[in-house]
Coordinates of C-alpha atoms in Angstrom, one line a residue:
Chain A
X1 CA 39.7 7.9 29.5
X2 CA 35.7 8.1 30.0
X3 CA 35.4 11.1 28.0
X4 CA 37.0 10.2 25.5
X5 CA 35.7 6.7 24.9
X6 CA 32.3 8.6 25.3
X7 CA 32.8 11.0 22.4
X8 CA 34.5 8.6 20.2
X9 CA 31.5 6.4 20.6
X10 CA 29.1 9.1 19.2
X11 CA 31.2 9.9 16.4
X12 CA 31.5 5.7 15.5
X13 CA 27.3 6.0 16.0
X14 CA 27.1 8.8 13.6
X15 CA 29.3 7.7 11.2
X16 CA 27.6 4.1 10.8
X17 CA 24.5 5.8 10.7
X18 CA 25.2 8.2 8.1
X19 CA 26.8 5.4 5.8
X20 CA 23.3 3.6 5.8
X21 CA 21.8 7.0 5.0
X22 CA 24.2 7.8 2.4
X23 CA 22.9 4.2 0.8
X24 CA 19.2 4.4 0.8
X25 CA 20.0 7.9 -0.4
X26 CA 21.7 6.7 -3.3
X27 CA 19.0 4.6 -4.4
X28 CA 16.5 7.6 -3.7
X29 CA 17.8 9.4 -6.1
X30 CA 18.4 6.8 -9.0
X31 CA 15.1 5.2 -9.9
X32 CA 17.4 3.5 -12.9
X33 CA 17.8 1.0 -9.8
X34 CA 14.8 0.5 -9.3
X35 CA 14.4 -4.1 -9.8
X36 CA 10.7 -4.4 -9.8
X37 CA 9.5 -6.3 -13.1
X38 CA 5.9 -5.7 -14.1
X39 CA 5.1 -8.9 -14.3
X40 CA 2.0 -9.4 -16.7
X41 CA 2.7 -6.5 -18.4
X42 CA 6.1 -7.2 -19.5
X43 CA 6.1 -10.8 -19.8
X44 CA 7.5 -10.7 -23.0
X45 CA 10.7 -8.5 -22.3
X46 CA 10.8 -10.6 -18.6
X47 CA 14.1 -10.5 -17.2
X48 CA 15.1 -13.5 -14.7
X49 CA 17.9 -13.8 -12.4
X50 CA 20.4 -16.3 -13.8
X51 CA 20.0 -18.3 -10.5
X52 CA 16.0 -18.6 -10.2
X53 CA 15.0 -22.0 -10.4
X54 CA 11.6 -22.9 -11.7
X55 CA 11.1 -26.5 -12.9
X56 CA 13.3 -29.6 -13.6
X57 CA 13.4 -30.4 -16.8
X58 CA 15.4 -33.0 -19.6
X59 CA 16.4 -31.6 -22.0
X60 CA 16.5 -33.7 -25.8
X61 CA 18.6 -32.9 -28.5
X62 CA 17.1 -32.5 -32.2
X63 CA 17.5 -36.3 -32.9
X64 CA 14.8 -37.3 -29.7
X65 CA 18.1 -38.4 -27.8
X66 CA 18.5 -37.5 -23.3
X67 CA 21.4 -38.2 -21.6
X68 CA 19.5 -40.1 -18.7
X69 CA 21.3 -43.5 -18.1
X70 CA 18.5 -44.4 -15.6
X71 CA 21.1 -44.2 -12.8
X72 CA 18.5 -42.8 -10.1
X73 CA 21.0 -40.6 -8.2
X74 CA 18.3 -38.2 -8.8
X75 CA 15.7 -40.3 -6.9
X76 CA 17.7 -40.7 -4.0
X77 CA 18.8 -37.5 -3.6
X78 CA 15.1 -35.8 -3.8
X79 CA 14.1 -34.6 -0.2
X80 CA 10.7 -35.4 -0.6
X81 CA 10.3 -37.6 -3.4
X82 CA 9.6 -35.5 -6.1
X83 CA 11.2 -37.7 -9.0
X84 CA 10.6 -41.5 -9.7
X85 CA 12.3 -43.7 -12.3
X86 CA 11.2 -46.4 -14.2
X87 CA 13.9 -48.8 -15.8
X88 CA 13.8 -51.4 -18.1
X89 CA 16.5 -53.8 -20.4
X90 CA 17.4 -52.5 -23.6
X91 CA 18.5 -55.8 -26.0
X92 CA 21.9 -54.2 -27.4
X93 CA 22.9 -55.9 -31.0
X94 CA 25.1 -58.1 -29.4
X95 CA 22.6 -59.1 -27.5
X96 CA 23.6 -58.0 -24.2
X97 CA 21.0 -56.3 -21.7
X98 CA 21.6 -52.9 -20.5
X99 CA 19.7 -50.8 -17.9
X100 CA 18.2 -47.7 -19.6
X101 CA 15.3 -44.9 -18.8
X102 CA 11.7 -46.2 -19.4
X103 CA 10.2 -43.5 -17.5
X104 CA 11.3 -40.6 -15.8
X105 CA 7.9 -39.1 -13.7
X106 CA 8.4 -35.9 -12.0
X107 CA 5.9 -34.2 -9.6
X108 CA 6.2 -30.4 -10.2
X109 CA 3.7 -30.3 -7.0
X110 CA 5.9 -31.8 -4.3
X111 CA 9.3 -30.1 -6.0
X112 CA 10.9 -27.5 -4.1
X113 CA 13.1 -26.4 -6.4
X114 CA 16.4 -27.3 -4.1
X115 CA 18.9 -28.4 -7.2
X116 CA 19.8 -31.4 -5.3
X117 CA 18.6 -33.5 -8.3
X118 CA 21.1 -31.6 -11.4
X119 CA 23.4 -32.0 -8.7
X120 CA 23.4 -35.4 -8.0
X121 CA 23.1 -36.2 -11.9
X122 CA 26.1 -38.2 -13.5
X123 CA 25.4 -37.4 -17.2
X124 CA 24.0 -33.8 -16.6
X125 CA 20.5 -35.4 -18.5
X126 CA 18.4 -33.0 -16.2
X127 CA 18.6 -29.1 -15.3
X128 CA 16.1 -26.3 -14.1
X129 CA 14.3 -24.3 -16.4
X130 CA 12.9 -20.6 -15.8
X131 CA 9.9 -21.5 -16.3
X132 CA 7.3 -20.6 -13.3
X133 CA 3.4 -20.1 -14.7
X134 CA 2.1 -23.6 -13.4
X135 CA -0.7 -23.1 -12.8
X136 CA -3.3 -25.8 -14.0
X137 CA -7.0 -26.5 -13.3
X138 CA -6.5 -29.9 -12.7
X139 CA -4.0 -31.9 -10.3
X140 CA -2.9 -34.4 -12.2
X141 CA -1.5 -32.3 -14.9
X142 CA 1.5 -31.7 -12.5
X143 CA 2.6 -35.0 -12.8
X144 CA 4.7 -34.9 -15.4
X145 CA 6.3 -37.1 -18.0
X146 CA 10.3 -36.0 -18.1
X147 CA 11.4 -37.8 -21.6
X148 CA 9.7 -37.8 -25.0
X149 CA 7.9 -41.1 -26.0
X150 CA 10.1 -42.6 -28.2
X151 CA 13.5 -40.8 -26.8
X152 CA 16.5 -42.9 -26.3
X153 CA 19.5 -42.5 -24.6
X154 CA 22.7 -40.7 -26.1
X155 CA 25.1 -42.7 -28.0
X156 CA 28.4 -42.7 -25.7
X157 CA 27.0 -42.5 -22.5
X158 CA 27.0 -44.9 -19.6
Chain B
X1 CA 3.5 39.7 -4.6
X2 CA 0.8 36.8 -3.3
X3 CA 0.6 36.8 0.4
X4 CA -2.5 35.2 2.1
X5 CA -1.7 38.4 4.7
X6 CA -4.0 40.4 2.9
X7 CA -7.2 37.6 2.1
X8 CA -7.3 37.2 5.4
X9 CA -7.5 41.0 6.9
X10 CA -9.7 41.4 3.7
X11 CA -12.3 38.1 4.9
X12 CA -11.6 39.7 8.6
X13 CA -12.8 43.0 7.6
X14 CA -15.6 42.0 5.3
X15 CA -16.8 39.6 8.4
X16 CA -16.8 42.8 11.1
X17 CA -18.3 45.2 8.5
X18 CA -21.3 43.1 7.9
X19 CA -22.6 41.2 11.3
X20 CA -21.9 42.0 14.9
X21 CA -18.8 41.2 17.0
X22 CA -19.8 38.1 18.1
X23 CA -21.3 36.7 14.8
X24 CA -18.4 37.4 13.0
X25 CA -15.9 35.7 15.7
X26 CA -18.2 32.2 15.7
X27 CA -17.7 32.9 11.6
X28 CA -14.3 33.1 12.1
X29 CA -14.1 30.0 14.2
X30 CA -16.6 28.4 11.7
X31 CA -13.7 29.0 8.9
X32 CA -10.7 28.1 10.9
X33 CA -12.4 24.3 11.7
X34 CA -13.1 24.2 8.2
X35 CA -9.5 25.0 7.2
X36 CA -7.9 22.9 10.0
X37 CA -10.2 19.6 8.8
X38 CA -9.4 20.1 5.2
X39 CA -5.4 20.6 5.9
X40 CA -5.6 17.1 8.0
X41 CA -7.5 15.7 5.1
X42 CA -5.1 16.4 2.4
X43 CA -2.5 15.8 4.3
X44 CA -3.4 12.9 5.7
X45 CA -3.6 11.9 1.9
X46 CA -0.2 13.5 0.0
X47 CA 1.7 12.2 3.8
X48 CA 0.8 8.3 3.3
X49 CA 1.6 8.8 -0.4
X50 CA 4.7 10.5 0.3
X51 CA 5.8 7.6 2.9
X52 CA 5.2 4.6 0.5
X53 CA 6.9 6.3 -2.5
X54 CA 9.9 7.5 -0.4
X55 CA 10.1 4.0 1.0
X56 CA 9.7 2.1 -2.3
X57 CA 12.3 4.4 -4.1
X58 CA 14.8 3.6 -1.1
X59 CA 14.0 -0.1 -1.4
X60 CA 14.7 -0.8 -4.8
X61 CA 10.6 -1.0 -5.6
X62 CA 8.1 1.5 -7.3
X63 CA 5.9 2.2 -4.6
X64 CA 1.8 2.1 -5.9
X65 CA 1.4 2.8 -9.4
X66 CA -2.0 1.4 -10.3
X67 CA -4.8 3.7 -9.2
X68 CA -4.7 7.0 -11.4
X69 CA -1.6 8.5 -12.5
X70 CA 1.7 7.7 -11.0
X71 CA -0.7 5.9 -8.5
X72 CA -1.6 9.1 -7.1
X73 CA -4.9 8.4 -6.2
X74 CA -4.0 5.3 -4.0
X75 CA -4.4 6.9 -0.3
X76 CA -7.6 8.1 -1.6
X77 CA -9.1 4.9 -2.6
X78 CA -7.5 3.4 0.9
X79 CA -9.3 6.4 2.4
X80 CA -12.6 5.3 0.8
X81 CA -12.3 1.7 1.8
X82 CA -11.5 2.3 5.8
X83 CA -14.7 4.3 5.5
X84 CA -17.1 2.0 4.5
X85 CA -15.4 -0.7 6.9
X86 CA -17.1 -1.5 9.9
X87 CA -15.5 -0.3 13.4
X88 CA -15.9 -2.8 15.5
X89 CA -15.4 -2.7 19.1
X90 CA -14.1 -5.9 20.7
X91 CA -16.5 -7.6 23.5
X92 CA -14.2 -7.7 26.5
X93 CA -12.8 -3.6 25.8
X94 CA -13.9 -0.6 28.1
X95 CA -16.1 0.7 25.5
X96 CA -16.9 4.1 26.4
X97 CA -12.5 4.9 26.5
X98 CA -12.1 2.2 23.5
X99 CA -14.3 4.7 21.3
X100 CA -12.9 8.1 22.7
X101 CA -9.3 7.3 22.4
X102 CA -8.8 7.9 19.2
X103 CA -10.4 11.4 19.1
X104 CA -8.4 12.5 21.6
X105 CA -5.5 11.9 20.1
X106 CA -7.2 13.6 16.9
X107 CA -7.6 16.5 19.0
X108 CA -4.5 16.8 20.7
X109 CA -3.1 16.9 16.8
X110 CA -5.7 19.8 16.2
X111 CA -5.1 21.7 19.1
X112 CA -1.2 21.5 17.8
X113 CA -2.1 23.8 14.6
X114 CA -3.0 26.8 16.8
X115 CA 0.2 28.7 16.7
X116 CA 2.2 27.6 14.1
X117 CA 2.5 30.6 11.4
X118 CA 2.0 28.9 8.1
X119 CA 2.9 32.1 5.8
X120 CA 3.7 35.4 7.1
X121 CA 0.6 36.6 8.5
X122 CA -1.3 33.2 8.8
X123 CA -1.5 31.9 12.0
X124 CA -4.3 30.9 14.1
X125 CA -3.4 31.7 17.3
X126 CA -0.3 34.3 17.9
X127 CA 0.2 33.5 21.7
X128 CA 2.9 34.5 23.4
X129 CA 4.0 31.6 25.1
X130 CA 3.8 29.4 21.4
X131 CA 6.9 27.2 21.8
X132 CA 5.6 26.2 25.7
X133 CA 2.0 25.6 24.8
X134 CA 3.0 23.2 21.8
X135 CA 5.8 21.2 24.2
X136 CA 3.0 21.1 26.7
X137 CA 0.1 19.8 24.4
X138 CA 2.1 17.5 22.4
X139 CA 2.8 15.5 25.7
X140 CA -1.2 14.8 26.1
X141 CA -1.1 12.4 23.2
X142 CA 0.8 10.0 25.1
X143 CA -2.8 10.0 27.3
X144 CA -4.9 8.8 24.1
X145 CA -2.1 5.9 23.6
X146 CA -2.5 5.0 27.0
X147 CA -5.8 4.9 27.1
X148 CA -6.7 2.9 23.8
X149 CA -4.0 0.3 24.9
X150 CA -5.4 0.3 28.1
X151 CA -9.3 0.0 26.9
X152 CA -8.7 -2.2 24.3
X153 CA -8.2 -5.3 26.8
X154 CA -5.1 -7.3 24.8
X155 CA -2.0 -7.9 26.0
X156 CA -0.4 -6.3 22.5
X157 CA -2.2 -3.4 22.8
X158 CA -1.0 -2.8 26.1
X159 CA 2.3 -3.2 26.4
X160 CA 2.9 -0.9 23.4
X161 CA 0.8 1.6 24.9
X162 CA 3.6 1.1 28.1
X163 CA 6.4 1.2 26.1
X164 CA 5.1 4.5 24.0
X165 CA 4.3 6.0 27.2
X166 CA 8.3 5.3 28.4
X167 CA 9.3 6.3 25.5
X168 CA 7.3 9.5 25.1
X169 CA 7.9 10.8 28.9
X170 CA 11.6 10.3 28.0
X171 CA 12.5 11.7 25.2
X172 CA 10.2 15.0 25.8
X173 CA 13.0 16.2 27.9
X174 CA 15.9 15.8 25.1
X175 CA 13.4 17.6 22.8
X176 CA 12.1 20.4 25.5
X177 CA 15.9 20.7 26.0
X178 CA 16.6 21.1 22.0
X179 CA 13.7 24.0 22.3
X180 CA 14.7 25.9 25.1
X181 CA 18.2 26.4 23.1
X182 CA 16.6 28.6 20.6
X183 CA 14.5 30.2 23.1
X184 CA 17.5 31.4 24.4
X185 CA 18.9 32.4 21.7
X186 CA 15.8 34.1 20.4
X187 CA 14.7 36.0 24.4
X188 CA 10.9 35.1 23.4
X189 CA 8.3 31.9 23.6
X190 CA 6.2 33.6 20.5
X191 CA 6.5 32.1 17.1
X192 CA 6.3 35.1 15.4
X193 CA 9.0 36.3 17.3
X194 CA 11.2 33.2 16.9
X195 CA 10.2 33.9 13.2
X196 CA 10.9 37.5 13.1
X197 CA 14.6 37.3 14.8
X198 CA 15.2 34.7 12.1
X199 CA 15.4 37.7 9.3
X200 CA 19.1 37.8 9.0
X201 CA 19.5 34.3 9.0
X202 CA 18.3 30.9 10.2
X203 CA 19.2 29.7 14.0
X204 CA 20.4 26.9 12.5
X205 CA 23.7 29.1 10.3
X206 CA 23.6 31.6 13.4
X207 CA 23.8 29.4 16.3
X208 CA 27.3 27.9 15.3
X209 CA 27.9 24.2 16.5
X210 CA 25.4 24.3 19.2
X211 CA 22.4 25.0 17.1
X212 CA 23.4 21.7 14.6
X213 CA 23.5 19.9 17.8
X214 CA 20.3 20.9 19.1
X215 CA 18.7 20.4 15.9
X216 CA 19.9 17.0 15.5
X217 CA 18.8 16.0 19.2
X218 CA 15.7 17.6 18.3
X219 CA 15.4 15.3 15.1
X220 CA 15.9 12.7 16.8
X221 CA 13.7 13.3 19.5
X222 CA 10.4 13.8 18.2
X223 CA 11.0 11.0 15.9
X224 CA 11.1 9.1 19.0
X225 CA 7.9 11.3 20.0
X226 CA 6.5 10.3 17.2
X227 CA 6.3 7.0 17.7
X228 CA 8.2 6.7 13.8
X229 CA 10.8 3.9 12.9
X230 CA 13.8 3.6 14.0
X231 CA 11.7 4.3 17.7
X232 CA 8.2 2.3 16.7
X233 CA 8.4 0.0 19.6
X234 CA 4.8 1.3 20.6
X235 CA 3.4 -0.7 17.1
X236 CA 6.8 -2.6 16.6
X237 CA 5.0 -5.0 13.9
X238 CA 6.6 -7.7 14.1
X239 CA 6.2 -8.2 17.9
X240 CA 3.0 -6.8 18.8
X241 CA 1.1 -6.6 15.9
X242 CA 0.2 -3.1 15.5
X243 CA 1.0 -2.3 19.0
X244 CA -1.9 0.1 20.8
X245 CA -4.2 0.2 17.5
X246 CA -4.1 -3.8 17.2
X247 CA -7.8 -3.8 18.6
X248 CA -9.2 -0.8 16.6
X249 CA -10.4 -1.2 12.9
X250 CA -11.9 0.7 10.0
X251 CA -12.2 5.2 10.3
X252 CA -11.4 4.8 14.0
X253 CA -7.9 2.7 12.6
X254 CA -7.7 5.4 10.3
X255 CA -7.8 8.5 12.8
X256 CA -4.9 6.9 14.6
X257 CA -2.8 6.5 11.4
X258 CA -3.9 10.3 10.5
X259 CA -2.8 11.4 13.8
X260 CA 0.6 9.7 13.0
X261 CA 1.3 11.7 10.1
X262 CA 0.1 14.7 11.5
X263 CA 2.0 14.5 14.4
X264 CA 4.9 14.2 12.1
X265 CA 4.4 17.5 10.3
X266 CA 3.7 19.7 13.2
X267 CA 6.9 18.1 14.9
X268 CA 8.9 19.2 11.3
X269 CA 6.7 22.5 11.2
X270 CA 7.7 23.2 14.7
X271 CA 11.5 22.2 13.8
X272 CA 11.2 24.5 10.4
X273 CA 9.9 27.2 12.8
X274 CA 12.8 27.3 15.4
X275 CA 16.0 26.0 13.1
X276 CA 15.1 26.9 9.5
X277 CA 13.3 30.0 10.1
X278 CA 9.7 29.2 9.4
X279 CA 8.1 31.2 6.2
X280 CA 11.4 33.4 6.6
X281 CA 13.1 33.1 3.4
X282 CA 16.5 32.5 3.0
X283 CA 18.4 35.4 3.7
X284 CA 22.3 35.7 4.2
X285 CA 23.6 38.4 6.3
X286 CA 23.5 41.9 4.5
X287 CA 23.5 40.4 0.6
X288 CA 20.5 43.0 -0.1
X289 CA 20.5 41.5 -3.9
X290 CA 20.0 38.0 -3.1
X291 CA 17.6 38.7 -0.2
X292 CA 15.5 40.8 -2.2
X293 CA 15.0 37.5 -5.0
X294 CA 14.7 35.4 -2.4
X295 CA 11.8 37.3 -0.8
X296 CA 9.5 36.7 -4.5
X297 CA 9.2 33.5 -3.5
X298 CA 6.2 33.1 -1.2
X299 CA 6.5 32.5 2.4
X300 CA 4.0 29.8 2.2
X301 CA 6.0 27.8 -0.4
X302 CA 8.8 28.3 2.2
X303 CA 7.5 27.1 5.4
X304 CA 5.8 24.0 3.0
X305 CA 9.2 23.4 1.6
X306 CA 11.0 23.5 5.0
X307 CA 8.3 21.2 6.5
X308 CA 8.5 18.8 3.6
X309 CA 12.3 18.5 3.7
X310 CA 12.3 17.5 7.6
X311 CA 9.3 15.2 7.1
X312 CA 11.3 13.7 4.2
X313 CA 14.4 13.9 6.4
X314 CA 12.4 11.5 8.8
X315 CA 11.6 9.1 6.4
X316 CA 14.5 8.4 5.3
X317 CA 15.2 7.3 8.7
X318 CA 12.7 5.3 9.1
X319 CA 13.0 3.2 5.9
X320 CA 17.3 3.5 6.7
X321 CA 17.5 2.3 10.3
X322 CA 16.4 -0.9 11.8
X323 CA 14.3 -1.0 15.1
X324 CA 16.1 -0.3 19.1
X325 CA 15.2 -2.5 21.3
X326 CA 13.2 -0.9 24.3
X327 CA 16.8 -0.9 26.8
X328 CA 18.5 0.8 23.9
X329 CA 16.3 3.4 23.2
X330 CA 16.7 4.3 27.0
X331 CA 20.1 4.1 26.6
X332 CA 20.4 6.8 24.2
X333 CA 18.0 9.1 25.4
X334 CA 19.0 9.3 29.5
X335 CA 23.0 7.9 28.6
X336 CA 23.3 10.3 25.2
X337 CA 20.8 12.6 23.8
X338 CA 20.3 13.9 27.7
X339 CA 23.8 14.7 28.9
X340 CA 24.6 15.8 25.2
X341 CA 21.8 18.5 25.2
X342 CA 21.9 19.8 28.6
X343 CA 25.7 20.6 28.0
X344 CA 24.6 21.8 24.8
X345 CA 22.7 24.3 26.7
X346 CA 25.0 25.2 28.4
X347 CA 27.3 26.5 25.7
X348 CA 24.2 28.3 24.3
X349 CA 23.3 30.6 27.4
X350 CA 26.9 31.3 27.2
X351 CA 27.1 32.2 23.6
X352 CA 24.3 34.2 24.0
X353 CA 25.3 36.0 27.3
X354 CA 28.7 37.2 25.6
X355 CA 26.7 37.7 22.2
X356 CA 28.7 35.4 20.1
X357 CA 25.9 34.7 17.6
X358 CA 25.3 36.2 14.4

């Protein structure tokens, strides 16, 4: 019936209305909620969601050693060619050459911080860190060098 | 017991005794601009501060907090920087209404004060036909929209001076409707007589059913009148800019965002007057006790109180709800709110025919 579709409507309306109201009201009323971080004044007691991304980096362990075979999964699956790898031949002791990382260059300004890099990675040698003051006075300095001068790859991994 | 009652036949008396009639009465006027402009002023200020705390606790945020304590002092420093902006006035506009538009809506928000009673015995202007002469002057400031949209020669402007003037010419009637339910009740246009019949009990307990639904039409209503969010299609910002005032900058920006807010509490004082009893104080039947505590409290911190809780009643809708589209908001005025409150009117004439209200 018409009159009754027309009254069951209004109470639907009002209902849905009063469950957005009885929301915002909730967070009226408990400023505990309340997400906004202070930035420069709390910088030391920042807190960061889990999932913000703010710069690839590699990380080493204590003896100078990455996991990066030199694979460059990483550089084909940037979007806009943030990341660019430079290989050479390490001699083994048996004498045997074998592909390894000479140079992993990674340009903070053309990153978008997509994850498609840790992704792609075989060995897990690269993952975002929370890091996000960047800001330099020169351009250059974005360019960055990924692995340690004198790092070497992890026994173990291919 | 404070009451501003007896300053103001004290002030009146001291004025008469000392110069003629007519000195006294241009005095008189003299004081009442003075008190009107400051009123607007402040709150002009504590309104906008209000807003953007209300909205930042509701979305997760803390609002300003930078300028003086608690950020208190914020609208005032805004305040200070629209006035030493420069109002410019855009080549192509109709100059002459592009500069008087927003003083006419400025004064249509003046001329609004006149008979609301802020405290028992405050009130400008005790007409007797109060509740007409405020339905009837608050539809005038659809002619300042019109006329700065239509002056300030952009297509922005305009069409959300057309769309507020839809929307205003429609939902006066739903509101006018909402009204004219207390007037029945009540037998009387005059606000102090709306406020005096009010003494057992506000309309809104007394009225039964009807009297919730007419105050929640009215709500709705002259937040639509308003020109507030969830109805803002007049400045709808994210289509037309700021709507009518996209062309206006700088104090004369600043007099249309004033007249916004107080628009906003005359509409709640107005609502406080006919549902929640104006500077009556809560009273409950014959509890002679609890009536008499409740009368210690000032009438002026009741009215204030009432005000505040509607005005805060419409924010919360405005930072809750997202924005109707201009066939919707038709919709539920002429397809809803209309039918809704004219039956509701209905039941009221009966209820108070057969005396059925408290």
């Amino acid at each position: 019936m018409f009159i009754k579709e027309y009254i069951k409507d209004i109470f639907r309306a009002v209902k849905s209305l009063l469950t957005g109201m009885n929301r915002t009201g909730y967070y009226f009323v408990r400023p505990r909620e309340i997400i906004t971080e202070q930035y420069p004044d709390n910088r030391d007691t920042l807190v960061l969601a889990e999932r913000f991304r703010g710069e690839v980096v590699m990380p080493h362990d204590e003896k100078n050693k990455h996991a990066c075979t030199g694979c460059t999964a990483c550089e084909l699956a940037c979007p806009n060619g943030t990341i660019k790898i430079i290989t050479k031949f390490d001699i083994s002791p048996e004498g045997k050459k074998k592909k390894a990382l000479d140079t992993f260059i990674y340009h903070l300004e053309l990153c978008t911080m997509c994850n498609l890099c840790v992704v792609a990675c075989p060995t897990d040698a690269i993952k975002m860190a929370q890091n996000f003051e960047h800001s330099v006075y020169d351009r250059t300095r974005l360019t960055k060098k990924l692995n340690n001068p004198g790092s070497k790859i992890r026994e173990g991994i291919e | 017991m404070f009451s501003l009652e007896g300053i103001t036949n004290s002030i009146q008396e001291w004025l008469f005794a000392t110069f003629n009639p007519t000195v006294a009465l241009l005095i008189q006027f003299a004081i009442v601009i003075l008190l009107a402009i400051t009123l607007f002023a402040v709150l002009g200020l504590v309104l906008v501060l209000m807003e953007r705390k209300v909205a930042a606790r509701m979305q997760i945020r803390l609002g300003p907090n930078r300028v003086g304590p608690q950020g208190m002092f914020q609208t005032t420093a805004d305040t200070l920087k629209l006035i030493m902006k420069e109002g410019l006035t855009p080549d192509g506009a109709d100059k002459f209404l592009f500069n008087l538009a927003p003083y006419i809506v400025m004064i249509v928000a003046m001329l609004l004060l006149a008979p609301i009673a802020f405290a028992k015995g405050f009130q400008i202007w005790d007409i007797n036909i109060g509740v007409l002469y405020v339905t009837a002057i608050s539809s005038l400031a659809v002619i300042g929209i019109l006329m700065a949209g239509w002056a300030s020669n952009n297509k922005y402007s305009m069409l959300g001076a057309m769309r507020s003037g839809a929307q205003i010419v429609s939902y006066e009637l739903s509101a006018g409707l909402s009204i004219i339910t207390i007037v029945v009740l009540t037998g009387s246009l005059q606000i102090s007589e709306i406020v005096a019949s009010q003494q057992n009990g506000w309309w809104l307990f007394k009225g039964h059913i009807p009297a919730i639904i007419a105050f929640v039409i009215f709500i709705i209503a002259v937040t639509a009148e308003t020109n507030r969010a969830p109805f803002d299609l007049a400045e709808a910002e994210s289509e037309l800019t700021a709507g009518f005032h996209t062309e206006y900058s700088g104090m004369k920006f600043a007099l249309f965002f004033l007249a916004e807010y107080i628009n906003i509490f005359i509409v709640c004082a107005i609502g406080a007057t006919l549902f929640l009893g104006g500077w009556m104080p809560l009273h409950i039947g014959s509890w002679e006790g609890f009536n008499r505590i409740m009368d210690y409290i000032p009438s002026v911190v009741w009215f204030f109180g009432k005000t505040f809780f509607l005005i805060f009643l419409i924010m919360w809708f405005r930072w809750t709800f997202p924005r109707l589209r201009i066939d919707q908001l038709l919709n539920l005025e002429w397809k809803y709110l209309l039918p809704i409150s004219l039956f509701n009117l209905l039941l009221v004439t009966v209820i108070a025919i057969l005396g059925w209200h408290f």
